[in-house]
């Protein structure tokens, strides 16, 4: 693999003739490879070859703004694939989706939406159609405080509050600001601060 990445040459199985390739390798992991390198659990030379342009994608539960978009997409796609009329989520179902823990990330969301699409009889998917985990969700504010202290917990809470309001307002930030009792200047500042 190192030779392939370095020289961009491969040899087919059973052949001794090298062939040039033009590829970009995309590597995904749920581990911190830099930590693995320091512990001697991952080869340093391979790390430097695959860590050219790192992109950190937070877990789905930290990207509330993506949940509704992905759920709508999966619902439409599932309905089309099964030849059933396109359905929509009720506001209560949307709230349930936003409160999910999503430990399985996008795959778990896809499975929940597919099941709900097939279980819902009418044109609307309600919370009772969502086969979601029922275990209590950990308090994200306390979790943030344990990880990064008070300031991090406050920032995480503020960001989550903003995201939930923006999602409920259908992406309309002015409407979300009114709901939260913020003036437009405050909302603009917070949207920029949290890159929303």
JSON list of C-alpha atoms in Angstrom, two decimals:
[
{"chain": "A", "resi": 1, "resn": "UNK", "atom": "CA", "xyz": [0.00, 0.00, 0.00]},
{"chain": "A", "resi": 2, "resn": "UNK", "atom": "CA", "xyz": [2.83, 2.41, 0.82]},
{"chain": "A", "resi": 3, "resn": "UNK", "atom": "CA", "xyz": [4.39, 1.78, -2.59]},
{"chain": "A", "resi": 4, "resn": "UNK", "atom": "CA", "xyz": [1.06, 2.33, -4.32]},
{"chain": "A", "resi": 5, "resn": "UNK", "atom": "CA", "xyz": [0.57, 5.62, -2.49]},
{"chain": "A", "resi": 6, "resn": "UNK", "atom": "CA", "xyz": [4.14, 6.81, -3.00]},
{"chain": "A", "resi": 7, "resn": "UNK", "atom": "CA", "xyz": [4.88, 5.66, -6.55]},
{"chain": "A", "resi": 8, "resn": "UNK", "atom": "CA", "xyz": [1.31, 5.34, -7.91]},
{"chain": "A", "resi": 9, "resn": "UNK", "atom": "CA", "xyz": [2.18, 1.98, -9.42]},
{"chain": "A", "resi": 10, "resn": "UNK", "atom": "CA", "xyz": [0.48, -1.41, -8.97]},
{"chain": "A", "resi": 11, "resn": "UNK", "atom": "CA", "xyz": [1.10, -4.92, -10.22]},
{"chain": "A", "resi": 12, "resn": "UNK", "atom": "CA", "xyz": [-1.81, -7.19, -11.03]},
{"chain": "A", "resi": 13, "resn": "UNK", "atom": "CA", "xyz": [-1.90, -10.50, -9.22]},
{"chain": "A", "resi": 14, "resn": "UNK", "atom": "CA", "xyz": [0.16, -12.97, -11.23]},
{"chain": "A", "resi": 15, "resn": "UNK", "atom": "CA", "xyz": [1.82, -10.24, -13.28]},
{"chain": "A", "resi": 16, "resn": "UNK", "atom": "CA", "xyz": [5.24, -8.70, -12.92]},
{"chain": "A", "resi": 17, "resn": "UNK", "atom": "CA", "xyz": [4.49, -5.69, -15.11]},
{"chain": "A", "resi": 18, "resn": "UNK", "atom": "CA", "xyz": [3.89, -2.47, -13.14]},
{"chain": "A", "resi": 19, "resn": "UNK", "atom": "CA", "xyz": [0.92, -0.31, -14.15]},
{"chain": "A", "resi": 20, "resn": "UNK", "atom": "CA", "xyz": [0.60, 3.40, -13.41]},
{"chain": "A", "resi": 21, "resn": "UNK", "atom": "CA", "xyz": [-2.56, 4.51, -11.66]},
{"chain": "A", "resi": 22, "resn": "UNK", "atom": "CA", "xyz": [-4.16, 7.90, -11.12]},
{"chain": "A", "resi": 23, "resn": "UNK", "atom": "CA", "xyz": [-6.19, 7.70, -7.93]},
{"chain": "A", "resi": 24, "resn": "UNK", "atom": "CA", "xyz": [-7.06, 9.65, -4.81]},
{"chain": "A", "resi": 25, "resn": "UNK", "atom": "CA", "xyz": [-7.36, 7.54, -1.70]},
{"chain": "A", "resi": 26, "resn": "UNK", "atom": "CA", "xyz": [-10.06, 8.49, 0.80]},
{"chain": "A", "resi": 27, "resn": "UNK", "atom": "CA", "xyz": [-9.56, 7.00, 4.25]},
{"chain": "A", "resi": 28, "resn": "UNK", "atom": "CA", "xyz": [-12.20, 7.04, 6.97]},
{"chain": "A", "resi": 29, "resn": "UNK", "atom": "CA", "xyz": [-11.83, 6.11, 10.61]},
{"chain": "A", "resi": 30, "resn": "UNK", "atom": "CA", "xyz": [-13.53, 6.64, 13.92]},
{"chain": "A", "resi": 31, "resn": "UNK", "atom": "CA", "xyz": [-10.17, 6.58, 15.70]},
{"chain": "A", "resi": 32, "resn": "UNK", "atom": "CA", "xyz": [-7.64, 9.37, 16.26]},
{"chain": "A", "resi": 33, "resn": "UNK", "atom": "CA", "xyz": [-4.80, 8.08, 14.10]},
{"chain": "A", "resi": 34, "resn": "UNK", "atom": "CA", "xyz": [-2.29, 10.57, 15.52]},
{"chain": "A", "resi": 35, "resn": "UNK", "atom": "CA", "xyz": [-2.86, 9.04, 18.97]},
{"chain": "A", "resi": 36, "resn": "UNK", "atom": "CA", "xyz": [-2.54, 5.55, 17.46]},
{"chain": "A", "resi": 37, "resn": "UNK", "atom": "CA", "xyz": [0.80, 6.56, 15.90]},
{"chain": "A", "resi": 38, "resn": "UNK", "atom": "CA", "xyz": [2.10, 7.87, 19.25]},
{"chain": "A", "resi": 39, "resn": "UNK", "atom": "CA", "xyz": [1.10, 4.58, 20.91]},
{"chain": "A", "resi": 40, "resn": "UNK", "atom": "CA", "xyz": [2.79, 2.57, 18.17]},
{"chain": "A", "resi": 41, "resn": "UNK", "atom": "CA", "xyz": [-0.54, 1.11, 17.02]},
{"chain": "A", "resi": 42, "resn": "UNK", "atom": "CA", "xyz": [-0.47, 2.65, 13.52]},
{"chain": "A", "resi": 43, "resn": "UNK", "atom": "CA", "xyz": [2.47, 3.02, 11.14]},
{"chain": "A", "resi": 44, "resn": "UNK", "atom": "CA", "xyz": [3.79, 6.57, 11.11]},
{"chain": "A", "resi": 45, "resn": "UNK", "atom": "CA", "xyz": [4.87, 6.46, 7.45]},
{"chain": "A", "resi": 46, "resn": "UNK", "atom": "CA", "xyz": [1.39, 5.32, 6.40]},
{"chain": "A", "resi": 47, "resn": "UNK", "atom": "CA", "xyz": [-0.20, 7.99, 8.59]},
{"chain": "A", "resi": 48, "resn": "UNK", "atom": "CA", "xyz": [1.70, 10.78, 6.84]},
{"chain": "A", "resi": 49, "resn": "UNK", "atom": "CA", "xyz": [0.68, 9.44, 3.43]},
{"chain": "A", "resi": 50, "resn": "UNK", "atom": "CA", "xyz": [-3.04, 9.19, 4.21]},
{"chain": "A", "resi": 51, "resn": "UNK", "atom": "CA", "xyz": [-3.31, 12.32, 6.37]},
{"chain": "A", "resi": 52, "resn": "UNK", "atom": "CA", "xyz": [-2.90, 14.77, 3.48]},
{"chain": "A", "resi": 53, "resn": "UNK", "atom": "CA", "xyz": [-6.22, 16.60, 3.76]},
{"chain": "A", "resi": 54, "resn": "UNK", "atom": "CA", "xyz": [-7.99, 15.65, 7.00]},
{"chain": "A", "resi": 55, "resn": "UNK", "atom": "CA", "xyz": [-11.69, 16.39, 7.33]},
{"chain": "A", "resi": 56, "resn": "UNK", "atom": "CA", "xyz": [-13.32, 15.99, 10.72]},
{"chain": "A", "resi": 57, "resn": "UNK", "atom": "CA", "xyz": [-16.97, 15.07, 10.42]},
{"chain": "A", "resi": 58, "resn": "UNK", "atom": "CA", "xyz": [-18.67, 15.24, 13.82]},
{"chain": "A", "resi": 59, "resn": "UNK", "atom": "CA", "xyz": [-21.18, 12.52, 14.72]},
{"chain": "A", "resi": 60, "resn": "UNK", "atom": "CA", "xyz": [-24.73, 13.04, 13.50]},
{"chain": "A", "resi": 61, "resn": "UNK", "atom": "CA", "xyz": [-26.01, 13.88, 16.99]},
{"chain": "A", "resi": 62, "resn": "UNK", "atom": "CA", "xyz": [-23.78, 17.00, 16.89]},
{"chain": "A", "resi": 63, "resn": "UNK", "atom": "CA", "xyz": [-25.08, 18.05, 13.46]},
{"chain": "A", "resi": 64, "resn": "UNK", "atom": "CA", "xyz": [-28.76, 18.64, 14.17]},
{"chain": "A", "resi": 65, "resn": "UNK", "atom": "CA", "xyz": [-29.15, 20.74, 11.05]},
{"chain": "A", "resi": 66, "resn": "UNK", "atom": "CA", "xyz": [-28.31, 17.67, 8.94]},
{"chain": "A", "resi": 67, "resn": "UNK", "atom": "CA", "xyz": [-30.80, 15.27, 10.57]},
{"chain": "A", "resi": 68, "resn": "UNK", "atom": "CA", "xyz": [-33.95, 16.75, 9.00]},
{"chain": "A", "resi": 69, "resn": "UNK", "atom": "CA", "xyz": [-32.33, 17.09, 5.56]},
{"chain": "A", "resi": 70, "resn": "UNK", "atom": "CA", "xyz": [-31.03, 13.53, 5.59]},
{"chain": "A", "resi": 71, "resn": "UNK", "atom": "CA", "xyz": [-34.28, 12.11, 6.98]},
{"chain": "A", "resi": 72, "resn": "UNK", "atom": "CA", "xyz": [-36.32, 13.85, 4.24]},
{"chain": "A", "resi": 73, "resn": "UNK", "atom": "CA", "xyz": [-33.93, 12.56, 1.58]},
{"chain": "A", "resi": 74, "resn": "UNK", "atom": "CA", "xyz": [-34.05, 8.98, 2.92]},
{"chain": "A", "resi": 75, "resn": "UNK", "atom": "CA", "xyz": [-37.85, 9.11, 3.20]},
{"chain": "A", "resi": 76, "resn": "UNK", "atom": "CA", "xyz": [-38.26, 10.26, -0.42]},
{"chain": "A", "resi": 77, "resn": "UNK", "atom": "CA", "xyz": [-35.76, 7.70, -1.67]},
{"chain": "A", "resi": 78, "resn": "UNK", "atom": "CA", "xyz": [-37.33, 4.83, 0.27]},
{"chain": "A", "resi": 79, "resn": "UNK", "atom": "CA", "xyz": [-40.82, 5.71, -0.99]},
{"chain": "A", "resi": 80, "resn": "UNK", "atom": "CA", "xyz": [-39.56, 5.87, -4.59]},
{"chain": "A", "resi": 81, "resn": "UNK", "atom": "CA", "xyz": [-37.63, 2.59, -4.31]},
{"chain": "A", "resi": 82, "resn": "UNK", "atom": "CA", "xyz": [-40.69, 0.77, -2.98]},
{"chain": "A", "resi": 83, "resn": "UNK", "atom": "CA", "xyz": [-43.15, 2.44, -5.35]},
{"chain": "A", "resi": 84, "resn": "UNK", "atom": "CA", "xyz": [-45.25, 3.94, -2.57]},
{"chain": "A", "resi": 85, "resn": "UNK", "atom": "CA", "xyz": [-46.62, 7.50, -2.44]},
{"chain": "A", "resi": 86, "resn": "UNK", "atom": "CA", "xyz": [-44.16, 10.06, -1.08]},
{"chain": "A", "resi": 87, "resn": "UNK", "atom": "CA", "xyz": [-44.72, 10.61, 2.64]},
{"chain": "A", "resi": 88, "resn": "UNK", "atom": "CA", "xyz": [-43.79, 13.41, 5.02]},
{"chain": "A", "resi": 89, "resn": "UNK", "atom": "CA", "xyz": [-42.83, 13.62, 8.68]},
{"chain": "A", "resi": 90, "resn": "UNK", "atom": "CA", "xyz": [-45.22, 15.12, 11.21]},
{"chain": "A", "resi": 91, "resn": "UNK", "atom": "CA", "xyz": [-43.77, 17.89, 13.41]},
{"chain": "A", "resi": 92, "resn": "UNK", "atom": "CA", "xyz": [-43.78, 15.42, 16.33]},
{"chain": "A", "resi": 93, "resn": "UNK", "atom": "CA", "xyz": [-41.78, 12.90, 14.29]},
{"chain": "A", "resi": 94, "resn": "UNK", "atom": "CA", "xyz": [-39.26, 15.62, 13.41]},
{"chain": "A", "resi": 95, "resn": "UNK", "atom": "CA", "xyz": [-38.86, 16.45, 17.11]},
{"chain": "A", "resi": 96, "resn": "UNK", "atom": "CA", "xyz": [-38.32, 12.76, 17.86]},
{"chain": "A", "resi": 97, "resn": "UNK", "atom": "CA", "xyz": [-35.68, 12.53, 15.13]},
{"chain": "A", "resi": 98, "resn": "UNK", "atom": "CA", "xyz": [-33.87, 15.58, 16.52]},
{"chain": "A", "resi": 99, "resn": "UNK", "atom": "CA", "xyz": [-33.82, 14.09, 20.01]},
{"chain": "A", "resi": 100, "resn": "UNK", "atom": "CA", "xyz": [-32.33, 10.78, 18.87]},
{"chain": "A", "resi": 101, "resn": "UNK", "atom": "CA", "xyz": [-28.90, 9.72, 20.09]},
{"chain": "A", "resi": 102, "resn": "UNK", "atom": "CA", "xyz": [-27.82, 8.32, 16.69]},
{"chain": "A", "resi": 103, "resn": "UNK", "atom": "CA", "xyz": [-24.92, 6.21, 17.92]},
{"chain": "A", "resi": 104, "resn": "UNK", "atom": "CA", "xyz": [-25.01, 4.44, 14.56]},
{"chain": "A", "resi": 105, "resn": "UNK", "atom": "CA", "xyz": [-24.83, 7.83, 12.80]},
{"chain": "A", "resi": 106, "resn": "UNK", "atom": "CA", "xyz": [-26.24, 8.10, 9.27]},
{"chain": "A", "resi": 107, "resn": "UNK", "atom": "CA", "xyz": [-26.70, 4.32, 8.88]},
{"chain": "A", "resi": 108, "resn": "UNK", "atom": "CA", "xyz": [-28.93, 4.21, 11.95]},
{"chain": "A", "resi": 109, "resn": "UNK", "atom": "CA", "xyz": [-30.96, 7.20, 10.72]},
{"chain": "A", "resi": 110, "resn": "UNK", "atom": "CA", "xyz": [-31.38, 5.51, 7.32]},
{"chain": "A", "resi": 111, "resn": "UNK", "atom": "CA", "xyz": [-32.64, 2.29, 8.94]},
{"chain": "A", "resi": 112, "resn": "UNK", "atom": "CA", "xyz": [-35.10, 4.17, 11.18]},
{"chain": "A", "resi": 113, "resn": "UNK", "atom": "CA", "xyz": [-36.47, 6.20, 8.25]},
{"chain": "A", "resi": 114, "resn": "UNK", "atom": "CA", "xyz": [-36.77, 3.17, 5.95]},
{"chain": "A", "resi": 115, "resn": "UNK", "atom": "CA", "xyz": [-38.69, 1.23, 8.60]},
{"chain": "A", "resi": 116, "resn": "UNK", "atom": "CA", "xyz": [-40.94, 4.21, 9.33]},
{"chain": "A", "resi": 117, "resn": "UNK", "atom": "CA", "xyz": [-41.69, 4.74, 5.63]},
{"chain": "A", "resi": 118, "resn": "UNK", "atom": "CA", "xyz": [-42.81, 1.15, 5.28]},
{"chain": "A", "resi": 119, "resn": "UNK", "atom": "CA", "xyz": [-44.80, 1.09, 8.54]},
{"chain": "A", "resi": 120, "resn": "UNK", "atom": "CA", "xyz": [-46.75, 4.33, 8.06]},
{"chain": "A", "resi": 121, "resn": "UNK", "atom": "CA", "xyz": [-50.12, 3.66, 6.41]},
{"chain": "A", "resi": 122, "resn": "UNK", "atom": "CA", "xyz": [-51.13, 7.17, 5.39]},
{"chain": "A", "resi": 123, "resn": "UNK", "atom": "CA", "xyz": [-49.16, 10.01, 3.90]},
{"chain": "A", "resi": 124, "resn": "UNK", "atom": "CA", "xyz": [-47.58, 11.07, 7.19]},
{"chain": "A", "resi": 125, "resn": "UNK", "atom": "CA", "xyz": [-44.88, 9.45, 9.31]},
{"chain": "A", "resi": 126, "resn": "UNK", "atom": "CA", "xyz": [-45.52, 10.01, 13.01]},
{"chain": "A", "resi": 127, "resn": "UNK", "atom": "CA", "xyz": [-43.33, 9.37, 16.05]},
{"chain": "A", "resi": 128, "resn": "UNK", "atom": "CA", "xyz": [-45.05, 6.02, 16.65]},
{"chain": "A", "resi": 129, "resn": "UNK", "atom": "CA", "xyz": [-43.67, 4.81, 13.29]},
{"chain": "A", "resi": 130, "resn": "UNK", "atom": "CA", "xyz": [-40.07, 5.55, 14.27]},
{"chain": "A", "resi": 131, "resn": "UNK", "atom": "CA", "xyz": [-38.31, 2.46, 15.68]},
{"chain": "A", "resi": 132, "resn": "UNK", "atom": "CA", "xyz": [-35.87, 4.47, 17.78]},
{"chain": "A", "resi": 133, "resn": "UNK", "atom": "CA", "xyz": [-33.88, 3.51, 20.86]},
{"chain": "A", "resi": 134, "resn": "UNK", "atom": "CA", "xyz": [-35.75, 4.18, 24.03]},
{"chain": "A", "resi": 135, "resn": "UNK", "atom": "CA", "xyz": [-32.83, 4.29, 26.45]},
{"chain": "A", "resi": 136, "resn": "UNK", "atom": "CA", "xyz": [-32.34, 7.63, 28.17]},
{"chain": "A", "resi": 137, "resn": "UNK", "atom": "CA", "xyz": [-30.02, 9.99, 26.39]},
{"chain": "A", "resi": 138, "resn": "UNK", "atom": "CA", "xyz": [-27.07, 11.35, 28.31]},
{"chain": "A", "resi": 139, "resn": "UNK", "atom": "CA", "xyz": [-27.16, 15.03, 29.13]},
{"chain": "A", "resi": 140, "resn": "UNK", "atom": "CA", "xyz": [-25.06, 16.71, 26.40]},
{"chain": "A", "resi": 141, "resn": "UNK", "atom": "CA", "xyz": [-24.34, 19.70, 28.63]},
{"chain": "A", "resi": 142, "resn": "UNK", "atom": "CA", "xyz": [-22.90, 17.54, 31.41]},
{"chain": "A", "resi": 143, "resn": "UNK", "atom": "CA", "xyz": [-20.96, 15.51, 28.87]},
{"chain": "A", "resi": 144, "resn": "UNK", "atom": "CA", "xyz": [-19.45, 18.72, 27.44]},
{"chain": "A", "resi": 145, "resn": "UNK", "atom": "CA", "xyz": [-18.58, 19.98, 30.91]},
{"chain": "A", "resi": 146, "resn": "UNK", "atom": "CA", "xyz": [-16.79, 16.74, 31.70]},
{"chain": "A", "resi": 147, "resn": "UNK", "atom": "CA", "xyz": [-14.81, 16.92, 28.45]},
{"chain": "A", "resi": 148, "resn": "UNK", "atom": "CA", "xyz": [-14.01, 20.61, 28.09]},
{"chain": "A", "resi": 149, "resn": "UNK", "atom": "CA", "xyz": [-15.05, 22.47, 31.20]},
{"chain": "A", "resi": 150, "resn": "UNK", "atom": "CA", "xyz": [-17.67, 25.12, 31.86]},
{"chain": "A", "resi": 151, "resn": "UNK", "atom": "CA", "xyz": [-17.01, 27.36, 28.82]},
{"chain": "A", "resi": 152, "resn": "UNK", "atom": "CA", "xyz": [-17.20, 24.40, 26.44]},
{"chain": "A", "resi": 153, "resn": "UNK", "atom": "CA", "xyz": [-20.46, 23.22, 28.03]},
{"chain": "A", "resi": 154, "resn": "UNK", "atom": "CA", "xyz": [-22.02, 26.68, 27.67]},
{"chain": "A", "resi": 155, "resn": "UNK", "atom": "CA", "xyz": [-20.88, 26.93, 24.03]},
{"chain": "A", "resi": 156, "resn": "UNK", "atom": "CA", "xyz": [-22.21, 23.46, 23.22]},
{"chain": "A", "resi": 157, "resn": "UNK", "atom": "CA", "xyz": [-25.55, 24.23, 24.88]},
{"chain": "A", "resi": 158, "resn": "UNK", "atom": "CA", "xyz": [-25.85, 27.57, 23.06]},
{"chain": "A", "resi": 159, "resn": "UNK", "atom": "CA", "xyz": [-25.01, 26.00, 19.68]},
{"chain": "A", "resi": 160, "resn": "UNK", "atom": "CA", "xyz": [-27.48, 23.15, 20.21]},
{"chain": "A", "resi": 161, "resn": "UNK", "atom": "CA", "xyz": [-30.22, 25.59, 21.26]},
{"chain": "A", "resi": 162, "resn": "UNK", "atom": "CA", "xyz": [-29.63, 27.66, 18.11]},
{"chain": "A", "resi": 163, "resn": "UNK", "atom": "CA", "xyz": [-29.60, 24.60, 15.84]},
{"chain": "A", "resi": 164, "resn": "UNK", "atom": "CA", "xyz": [-32.84, 23.26, 17.28]},
{"chain": "A", "resi": 165, "resn": "UNK", "atom": "CA", "xyz": [-34.55, 26.64, 16.85]},
{"chain": "A", "resi": 166, "resn": "UNK", "atom": "CA", "xyz": [-33.28, 27.01, 13.26]},
{"chain": "A", "resi": 167, "resn": "UNK", "atom": "CA", "xyz": [-34.42, 23.47, 12.44]},
{"chain": "A", "resi": 168, "resn": "UNK", "atom": "CA", "xyz": [-37.89, 24.08, 13.94]},
{"chain": "A", "resi": 169, "resn": "UNK", "atom": "CA", "xyz": [-38.10, 27.30, 11.90]},
{"chain": "A", "resi": 170, "resn": "UNK", "atom": "CA", "xyz": [-37.35, 25.39, 8.70]},
{"chain": "A", "resi": 171, "resn": "UNK", "atom": "CA", "xyz": [-33.98, 27.10, 8.29]},
{"chain": "A", "resi": 172, "resn": "UNK", "atom": "CA", "xyz": [-35.44, 30.60, 8.66]},
{"chain": "A", "resi": 173, "resn": "UNK", "atom": "CA", "xyz": [-32.94, 32.30, 10.98]},
{"chain": "A", "resi": 174, "resn": "UNK", "atom": "CA", "xyz": [-35.05, 35.43, 11.49]},
{"chain": "A", "resi": 175, "resn": "UNK", "atom": "CA", "xyz": [-37.96, 33.28, 12.69]},
{"chain": "A", "resi": 176, "resn": "UNK", "atom": "CA", "xyz": [-35.60, 31.29, 14.93]},
{"chain": "A", "resi": 177, "resn": "UNK", "atom": "CA", "xyz": [-34.25, 34.55, 16.40]},
{"chain": "A", "resi": 178, "resn": "UNK", "atom": "CA", "xyz": [-37.79, 35.71, 17.24]},
{"chain": "A", "resi": 179, "resn": "UNK", "atom": "CA", "xyz": [-38.53, 32.34, 18.87]},
{"chain": "A", "resi": 180, "resn": "UNK", "atom": "CA", "xyz": [-35.41, 32.66, 21.03]},
{"chain": "A", "resi": 181, "resn": "UNK", "atom": "CA", "xyz": [-36.02, 36.33, 21.85]},
{"chain": "A", "resi": 182, "resn": "UNK", "atom": "CA", "xyz": [-32.87, 37.49, 20.07]},
{"chain": "A", "resi": 183, "resn": "UNK", "atom": "CA", "xyz": [-32.54, 40.64, 18.01]},
{"chain": "A", "resi": 184, "resn": "UNK", "atom": "CA", "xyz": [-31.19, 40.26, 14.43]},
{"chain": "A", "resi": 185, "resn": "UNK", "atom": "CA", "xyz": [-27.73, 41.50, 15.41]},
{"chain": "A", "resi": 186, "resn": "UNK", "atom": "CA", "xyz": [-27.39, 38.94, 18.19]},
{"chain": "A", "resi": 187, "resn": "UNK", "atom": "CA", "xyz": [-28.56, 36.17, 15.88]},
{"chain": "A", "resi": 188, "resn": "UNK", "atom": "CA", "xyz": [-26.12, 37.21, 13.15]},
{"chain": "A", "resi": 189, "resn": "UNK", "atom": "CA", "xyz": [-23.27, 37.21, 15.68]},
{"chain": "A", "resi": 190, "resn": "UNK", "atom": "CA", "xyz": [-24.17, 33.75, 17.03]},
{"chain": "A", "resi": 191, "resn": "UNK", "atom": "CA", "xyz": [-24.68, 32.25, 13.57]},
{"chain": "A", "resi": 192, "resn": "UNK", "atom": "CA", "xyz": [-21.20, 33.48, 12.61]},
{"chain": "A", "resi": 193, "resn": "UNK", "atom": "CA", "xyz": [-19.67, 32.39, 15.94]},
{"chain": "A", "resi": 194, "resn": "UNK", "atom": "CA", "xyz": [-20.96, 28.83, 15.57]},
{"chain": "A", "resi": 195, "resn": "UNK", "atom": "CA", "xyz": [-20.62, 28.68, 11.79]},
{"chain": "A", "resi": 196, "resn": "UNK", "atom": "CA", "xyz": [-24.29, 27.77, 11.30]}
]
